[in-house]
Amino acid sequence: MQDYSVIKEKAFEEIEKATSSAQLVDLRVKYLGKTGEISLLMKNMKDIAPEERASFGKVVNELKTEVESKIQEKDTLLKEIEFKNKIKAESLDITLPGKKQETGNLHPLNIVKNQIIDAFTGMGFEVFEGPEIELDYYCFEALNIPKDHPARDMQDTFYVKDDIVLRPHTSPGQIRTMENKKPPIKILSPGRVYRADDDASHSPMFHQIEGLVVDKNVSLCDLKGLLNKFFKTIFDETTEIRLRPSYFPFTEPSVEVDVTCSKCHGKGCSLCKGTGWIEILGAGIVNKKVLENCGIDSNEYSALAFGLGIERITMIKYGITDIRTLFANNVKFLKQFERR
Ligand code: DAH
């Protein structure tokens, strides 16, 4: 009987002190398990006088029930606390401001490049990209600019080696295409070009797109019609173009193409220096010598070519006055071109 009350007191105290339901599992084993303290009491039954066995058994069973219900009671309480803590730990404060997913956007030069390519692929052009580090032969010689020819001064070339340069224009793309493809040819060759030149309207690295059409009876009329359609697409429907005589060794005749000023629509403003026209690209009918250099019979075929600067068109389109803005990587500037 003494054991009984000592065990009860100890069990109740330990159950009271338990701080987790896991501890209660251990206590249940300790007191009510097969070899638990209360179960062991039952095993003492044989030592008890027969007349006392019934009342002893009753008391031990009561003890068992009491400890069991005490554990149950405490377990319910602890489980409730544990549940509340779990909820608290996992809860979301839905009033907190969200974390904004920053998304990038295309660089304005890529936006305009894609628009230009779209306009021309819509007219049946294919895209061909040539190497940026290029042989002198493709940049000059094959384009009818021999060594020591004064026309080489038009491009302040970066030389890598005597016969290798950072291409100063995308025109070598014409040669590489004509060497590998039989007419009819209709290609665009976009890419980076390099010149030792640096001011508000020139950057040592910039982008051009070369255009080339080789077929039977290609004429200056085709060139004008093609560019007229293109500039109406890239600027707006009211845009007009005009051709002025010019000189490039790889074209004969050569022209400089102007577009009506996109800001004043030809009236005259600061952008077009009061003339209503803006010089936009160089073009012409490909010099017969260039066709022959590529093994194309210049009596059977003729070709038109043009080379435009992506920076120039981008600056006109968006009213950018300093080319360096395009390469400064100022995120505030670049974000303005985000598609909304
Ligand atoms: N390659 C010339 C330049 O960079 C631009 C050019 C002019 C390209 C006339 C052409 C062309 O294809 O026919 O200044």
Short mmCIF file of C-alpha atoms and ligand atoms in Angstrom, two decimals:
data_model
loop_
_atom_site.label_atom_id
_atom_site.label_comp_id
_atom_site.label_asym_id
_atom_site.label_seq_id
_atom_site.Cartn_x
_atom_site.Cartn_y
_atom_site.Cartn_z
CA MET A 1 0.00 0.00 0.00
CA GLN A 2 2.91 2.22 0.78
CA ASP A 3 4.47 1.46 -2.62
CA TYR A 4 1.18 2.31 -4.14
CA SER A 5 1.02 5.87 -2.82
CA VAL A 6 4.72 6.54 -3.47
CA ILE A 7 4.39 5.40 -7.06
CA LYS A 8 1.23 7.44 -7.55
CA GLU A 9 2.83 10.59 -6.18
CA LYS A 10 5.99 10.14 -8.25
CA ALA A 11 4.03 9.35 -11.42
CA PHE A 12 1.72 12.33 -11.01
CA GLU A 13 4.65 14.66 -10.37
CA GLU A 14 6.55 13.46 -13.42
CA ILE A 15 3.45 13.67 -15.62
CA GLU A 16 2.88 17.18 -14.35
CA LYS A 17 6.44 18.17 -15.21
CA ALA A 18 6.37 16.70 -18.73
CA THR A 19 6.75 19.35 -21.39
CA SER A 20 6.19 17.30 -24.52
CA SER A 21 3.95 14.50 -25.69
CA ALA A 22 7.12 12.50 -26.47
CA GLN A 23 8.02 12.58 -22.76
CA LEU A 24 4.56 11.26 -21.95
CA VAL A 25 5.12 8.30 -24.22
CA ASP A 26 8.23 7.48 -22.15
CA LEU A 27 6.31 7.90 -18.88
CA ARG A 28 3.56 5.58 -20.10
CA VAL A 29 6.21 2.91 -20.74
CA LYS A 30 7.85 3.63 -17.40
CA TYR A 31 4.67 3.10 -15.36
CA LEU A 32 2.18 1.17 -17.48
CA GLY A 33 4.44 -0.76 -19.87
CA LYS A 34 4.86 -4.53 -19.57
CA THR A 35 7.75 -4.12 -17.18
CA GLY A 36 6.50 -0.74 -15.90
CA GLU A 37 6.41 0.02 -12.19
CA ILE A 38 2.64 -0.48 -11.83
CA SER A 39 2.62 -3.64 -13.91
CA LEU A 40 5.37 -4.99 -11.66
CA LEU A 41 3.13 -4.39 -8.60
CA MET A 42 0.71 -6.95 -10.05
CA LYS A 43 3.52 -9.44 -10.18
CA ASN A 44 3.84 -9.12 -6.37
CA MET A 45 0.35 -10.59 -6.07
CA LYS A 46 1.74 -14.04 -5.15
CA ASP A 47 3.40 -12.53 -2.05
CA ILE A 48 0.15 -11.09 -0.80
CA ALA A 49 -2.01 -12.90 1.71
CA PRO A 50 -4.87 -14.57 -0.20
CA GLU A 51 -7.59 -12.61 1.66
CA GLU A 52 -5.99 -9.32 0.72
CA ARG A 53 -5.42 -10.16 -2.93
CA ALA A 54 -8.81 -8.93 -4.13
CA SER A 55 -8.51 -5.50 -2.53
CA PHE A 56 -4.81 -5.24 -3.59
CA GLY A 57 -5.78 -6.00 -7.17
CA LYS A 58 -8.53 -3.41 -7.07
CA VAL A 59 -6.20 -0.72 -5.72
CA VAL A 60 -3.52 -1.44 -8.32
CA ASN A 61 -6.13 -1.37 -11.10
CA GLU A 62 -7.42 1.96 -9.81
CA LEU A 63 -3.86 3.28 -9.77
CA LYS A 64 -3.45 2.11 -13.34
CA THR A 65 -6.64 3.93 -14.42
CA GLU A 66 -5.70 7.09 -12.53
CA VAL A 67 -2.20 7.26 -14.04
CA GLU A 68 -3.63 6.46 -17.45
CA SER A 69 -6.20 9.25 -17.28
CA LYS A 70 -3.65 11.67 -15.85
CA ILE A 71 -1.39 10.93 -18.84
CA GLN A 72 -4.38 11.31 -21.20
CA GLU A 73 -5.31 14.63 -19.68
CA LYS A 74 -1.77 15.99 -19.88
CA ASP A 75 -1.35 14.63 -23.37
CA THR A 76 -4.44 16.49 -24.61
CA LEU A 77 -3.09 19.68 -23.07
CA LEU A 78 0.42 19.30 -24.51
CA LYS A 79 -0.88 18.33 -27.94
CA GLU A 80 -2.98 21.47 -27.98
CA ILE A 81 0.03 23.63 -27.08
CA GLU A 82 2.20 21.86 -29.63
CA PHE A 83 -0.43 22.38 -32.31
CA LYS A 84 -0.72 26.07 -31.51
CA ASN A 85 3.07 26.47 -31.66
CA LYS A 86 3.18 24.67 -34.97
CA ILE A 87 0.51 26.94 -36.44
CA LYS A 88 2.36 29.97 -35.12
CA ALA A 89 5.65 28.81 -36.62
CA GLU A 90 4.11 28.09 -40.00
CA SER A 91 1.82 31.08 -40.21
CA LEU A 92 2.06 33.59 -43.06
CA ASP A 93 1.66 37.30 -42.59
CA ILE A 94 -0.44 38.00 -45.63
CA THR A 95 -0.28 41.74 -44.93
CA LEU A 96 3.49 41.81 -45.66
CA PRO A 97 4.33 43.41 -49.00
CA GLY A 98 5.26 40.81 -51.65
CA LYS A 99 8.74 40.35 -53.06
CA LYS A 100 8.63 41.73 -56.60
CA GLN A 101 10.08 39.47 -59.27
CA GLU A 102 12.37 41.70 -61.26
CA THR A 103 12.17 40.91 -64.94
CA GLY A 104 14.68 41.98 -67.52
CA ASN A 105 13.88 43.51 -70.86
CA LEU A 106 15.54 43.66 -74.23
CA HIS A 107 18.13 46.34 -74.82
CA PRO A 108 16.76 49.07 -77.14
CA LEU A 109 19.33 48.08 -79.77
CA ASN A 110 18.03 44.51 -79.73
CA ILE A 111 14.42 45.74 -79.89
CA VAL A 112 15.21 47.79 -82.99
CA LYS A 113 17.41 45.05 -84.48
CA ASN A 114 14.51 42.60 -84.16
CA GLN A 115 12.10 45.11 -85.73
CA ILE A 116 14.47 45.60 -88.67
CA ILE A 117 14.94 41.85 -89.13
CA ASP A 118 11.16 41.32 -88.90
CA ALA A 119 10.53 43.95 -91.56
CA PHE A 120 12.99 42.33 -93.97
CA THR A 121 12.17 38.69 -93.27
CA GLY A 122 8.60 39.71 -94.07
CA MET A 123 9.95 40.56 -97.54
CA GLY A 124 11.64 37.18 -97.94
CA PHE A 125 15.13 37.89 -96.54
CA GLU A 126 17.15 35.28 -94.65
CA VAL A 127 19.61 36.09 -91.85
CA PHE A 128 23.28 35.19 -92.09
CA GLU A 129 25.78 36.13 -89.37
CA GLY A 130 29.47 36.41 -90.21
CA PRO A 131 32.51 36.49 -87.89
CA GLU A 132 33.45 39.63 -85.94
CA ILE A 133 37.16 38.91 -86.22
CA GLU A 134 37.56 38.84 -89.96
CA LEU A 135 40.17 38.48 -92.66
CA ASP A 136 41.36 41.67 -94.33
CA TYR A 137 40.41 39.98 -97.60
CA TYR A 138 36.67 39.87 -96.74
CA CYS A 139 36.59 43.34 -95.17
CA PHE A 140 38.45 45.14 -97.95
CA GLU A 141 40.10 43.28 -100.79
CA ALA A 142 37.05 41.32 -101.97
CA LEU A 143 34.96 44.48 -101.62
CA ASN A 144 37.16 46.25 -104.14
CA ILE A 145 39.19 48.16 -101.55
CA PRO A 146 42.78 47.13 -102.35
CA LYS A 147 45.67 47.70 -99.92
CA ASP A 148 46.81 51.32 -99.88
CA HIS A 149 43.58 52.41 -101.54
CA PRO A 150 42.52 55.79 -100.07
CA ALA A 151 39.01 54.39 -99.41
CA ARG A 152 40.50 52.38 -96.54
CA ASP A 153 40.69 55.67 -94.65
CA MET A 154 36.88 55.71 -94.50
CA GLN A 155 37.19 53.09 -91.78
CA ASP A 156 39.55 53.50 -88.84
CA THR A 157 40.24 49.82 -88.54
CA PHE A 158 41.48 47.88 -85.52
CA TYR A 159 44.14 45.43 -86.73
CA VAL A 160 44.58 42.15 -84.87
CA LYS A 161 47.37 41.03 -87.25
CA ASP A 162 48.48 42.20 -90.68
CA ASP A 163 45.75 40.26 -92.42
CA ILE A 164 43.17 39.98 -89.59
CA VAL A 165 40.96 42.82 -88.33
CA LEU A 166 37.96 43.49 -86.10
CA ARG A 167 35.51 43.95 -88.97
CA PRO A 168 34.79 47.66 -89.50
CA HIS A 169 31.49 46.93 -91.26
CA THR A 170 29.11 44.05 -91.97
CA SER A 171 29.83 44.18 -95.72
CA PRO A 172 32.13 41.08 -95.53
CA GLY A 173 28.84 39.22 -94.93
CA GLN A 174 28.02 39.90 -98.62
CA ILE A 175 31.18 38.18 -99.78
CA ARG A 176 30.86 35.19 -97.47
CA THR A 177 27.25 34.70 -98.63
CA MET A 178 27.99 35.03 -102.36
CA GLU A 179 30.90 32.61 -102.05
CA ASN A 180 28.60 29.97 -100.59
CA LYS A 181 25.23 30.52 -102.20
CA LYS A 182 23.97 30.56 -105.75
CA PRO A 183 21.63 33.39 -106.81
CA PRO A 184 18.87 34.30 -106.24
CA ILE A 185 20.10 35.58 -102.88
CA LYS A 186 18.22 37.75 -100.39
CA ILE A 187 20.05 38.06 -97.09
CA LEU A 188 20.54 40.29 -94.06
CA SER A 189 23.76 40.15 -92.11
CA PRO A 190 23.48 41.80 -88.69
CA GLY A 191 26.23 42.15 -86.12
CA ARG A 192 28.81 44.12 -84.17
CA VAL A 193 31.40 46.21 -85.97
CA TYR A 194 34.46 48.08 -84.69
CA ARG A 195 36.18 51.34 -85.56
CA ALA A 196 38.75 53.51 -83.78
CA ASP A 197 36.26 56.34 -83.40
CA ASP A 198 34.67 57.74 -80.25
CA ASP A 199 32.38 60.76 -79.75
CA ALA A 200 28.70 61.62 -79.16
CA SER A 201 27.66 60.03 -82.43
CA HIS A 202 30.39 57.37 -82.86
CA SER A 203 31.25 54.41 -80.66
CA PRO A 204 34.29 52.13 -81.12
CA MET A 205 31.84 49.20 -81.16
CA PHE A 206 28.48 49.55 -82.84
CA HIS A 207 26.00 47.49 -84.83
CA GLN A 208 25.16 47.30 -88.49
CA ILE A 209 22.85 45.30 -90.69
CA GLU A 210 23.95 44.51 -94.18
CA GLY A 211 21.40 43.75 -96.86
CA LEU A 212 22.08 41.98 -100.15
CA VAL A 213 19.84 40.97 -103.04
CA VAL A 214 21.35 39.13 -106.01
CA ASP A 215 19.14 38.18 -108.94
CA LYS A 216 18.59 38.82 -112.62
CA ASN A 217 17.85 42.49 -113.48
CA VAL A 218 18.16 43.91 -109.96
CA SER A 219 18.20 47.70 -110.29
CA LEU A 220 18.29 50.94 -108.33
CA CYS A 221 14.47 51.00 -108.68
CA ASP A 222 14.30 47.77 -106.66
CA LEU A 223 16.59 49.30 -104.05
CA LYS A 224 14.43 52.39 -103.74
CA GLY A 225 11.19 50.42 -103.56
CA LEU A 226 12.61 48.05 -100.97
CA LEU A 227 13.97 50.78 -98.71
CA ASN A 228 10.84 52.89 -99.13
CA LYS A 229 8.72 50.01 -97.85
CA PHE A 230 11.19 49.26 -95.07
CA PHE A 231 11.34 52.79 -93.66
CA LYS A 232 7.55 53.12 -93.69
CA THR A 233 7.49 49.98 -91.54
CA ILE A 234 10.27 50.98 -89.16
CA PHE A 235 9.27 54.66 -88.68
CA ASP A 236 5.73 55.35 -89.96
CA GLU A 237 3.62 55.34 -93.12
CA THR A 238 4.30 59.03 -93.84
CA THR A 239 8.07 58.45 -94.09
CA GLU A 240 9.57 59.24 -97.50
CA ILE A 241 13.08 58.51 -98.73
CA ARG A 242 15.43 60.15 -101.21
CA LEU A 243 18.62 58.90 -102.86
CA ARG A 244 21.71 61.07 -103.26
CA PRO A 245 24.79 60.14 -105.29
CA SER A 246 27.69 58.92 -103.18
CA TYR A 247 30.77 56.72 -103.37
CA PHE A 248 31.61 53.28 -102.04
CA PRO A 249 34.23 51.10 -103.75
CA PHE A 250 31.92 48.07 -103.59
CA THR A 251 28.92 49.67 -105.31
CA GLU A 252 28.45 51.38 -108.65
CA PRO A 253 26.41 53.52 -108.63
CA SER A 254 26.53 54.29 -104.90
CA VAL A 255 23.89 56.24 -103.04
CA GLU A 256 23.34 57.80 -99.67
CA VAL A 257 19.75 57.37 -98.50
CA ASP A 258 17.90 60.04 -96.51
CA VAL A 259 14.54 59.71 -94.75
CA THR A 260 12.11 62.49 -93.91
CA CYS A 261 12.73 63.62 -90.35
CA SER A 262 10.64 61.52 -87.97
CA LYS A 263 10.40 64.44 -85.52
CA CYS A 264 9.18 67.27 -87.78
CA HIS A 265 8.00 65.13 -90.72
CA GLY A 266 10.01 67.14 -93.20
CA LYS A 267 9.26 70.66 -91.97
CA GLY A 268 12.74 71.24 -90.54
CA CYS A 269 13.83 71.04 -86.89
CA SER A 270 16.91 70.67 -84.69
CA LEU A 271 17.14 66.91 -85.29
CA CYS A 272 17.40 67.33 -89.08
CA LYS A 273 19.27 70.64 -88.81
CA GLY A 274 16.43 72.45 -90.56
CA THR A 275 16.62 70.35 -93.75
CA GLY A 276 13.64 68.05 -93.13
CA TRP A 277 15.86 65.07 -94.13
CA ILE A 278 18.08 62.72 -92.14
CA GLU A 279 20.94 60.74 -93.65
CA ILE A 280 20.28 57.13 -92.76
CA LEU A 281 22.33 54.62 -94.77
CA GLY A 282 24.70 53.82 -97.60
CA ALA A 283 23.64 51.61 -100.48
CA GLY A 284 24.06 50.94 -104.16
CA ILE A 285 24.24 48.47 -106.99
CA VAL A 286 26.99 45.98 -106.22
CA ASN A 287 30.13 46.66 -108.25
CA LYS A 288 30.58 44.04 -110.98
CA LYS A 289 34.11 43.44 -109.71
CA VAL A 290 32.70 42.32 -106.35
CA LEU A 291 30.33 39.85 -108.02
CA GLU A 292 33.20 38.47 -110.12
CA ASN A 293 35.39 38.16 -106.99
CA CYS A 294 32.73 35.78 -105.68
CA GLY A 295 32.42 33.82 -108.91
CA ILE A 296 29.05 35.28 -109.92
CA ASP A 297 28.62 36.12 -113.60
CA SER A 298 28.02 39.87 -113.64
CA ASN A 299 26.53 39.71 -117.14
CA GLU A 300 23.82 37.39 -115.95
CA TYR A 301 23.22 38.73 -112.46
CA SER A 302 23.14 42.09 -110.72
CA ALA A 303 22.82 42.91 -107.05
CA LEU A 304 21.76 45.65 -104.67
CA ALA A 305 23.27 46.16 -101.26
CA PHE A 306 22.83 48.43 -98.30
CA GLY A 307 24.37 48.87 -94.87
CA LEU A 308 22.55 50.51 -92.01
CA GLY A 309 23.58 51.43 -88.49
CA ILE A 310 21.28 50.06 -85.77
CA GLU A 311 22.38 52.75 -83.29
CA ARG A 312 21.50 55.50 -85.75
CA ILE A 313 17.98 54.19 -86.35
CA THR A 314 17.48 53.58 -82.61
CA MET A 315 18.63 57.12 -81.76
CA ILE A 316 16.28 58.65 -84.33
CA LYS A 317 13.35 56.47 -83.26
CA TYR A 318 13.71 57.26 -79.55
CA GLY A 319 15.20 60.77 -79.72
CA ILE A 320 18.52 59.71 -78.14
CA THR A 321 21.17 62.39 -78.68
CA ASP A 322 24.33 60.71 -77.36
CA ILE A 323 25.30 57.23 -78.62
CA ARG A 324 27.16 56.55 -75.36
CA THR A 325 23.83 56.43 -73.49
CA LEU A 326 23.22 53.13 -75.28
CA PHE A 327 26.31 51.53 -73.75
CA ALA A 328 26.36 53.06 -70.25
CA ASN A 329 24.13 50.27 -68.84
CA ASN A 330 22.12 52.71 -66.75
CA VAL A 331 19.22 50.54 -65.64
CA LYS A 332 16.87 53.54 -65.27
CA PHE A 333 17.47 54.36 -68.92
CA LEU A 334 17.14 50.76 -70.10
CA LYS A 335 13.90 50.17 -68.12
CA GLN A 336 12.13 52.76 -70.26
CA PHE A 337 12.11 50.24 -73.09
CA GLU A 338 10.29 47.60 -71.05
CA ARG A 339 7.28 46.19 -72.82
CA ARG A 340 4.23 46.94 -70.71
N1 DAH B 1 29.81 49.29 -95.42
C1 DAH B 1 29.44 50.69 -95.47
C2 DAH B 1 29.89 51.39 -94.20
O1 DAH B 1 30.10 50.75 -93.23
C3 DAH B 1 27.95 50.83 -95.60
C4 DAH B 1 27.46 50.37 -96.91
C5 DAH B 1 27.40 51.22 -97.98
C6 DAH B 1 27.10 49.06 -97.12
C7 DAH B 1 26.95 50.84 -99.22
C8 DAH B 1 26.63 48.63 -98.33
C9 DAH B 1 26.57 49.54 -99.37
O2 DAH B 1 26.25 47.40 -98.58
O3 DAH B 1 26.11 49.13 -100.60
O4 DAH B 1 30.00 52.57 -94.20
#
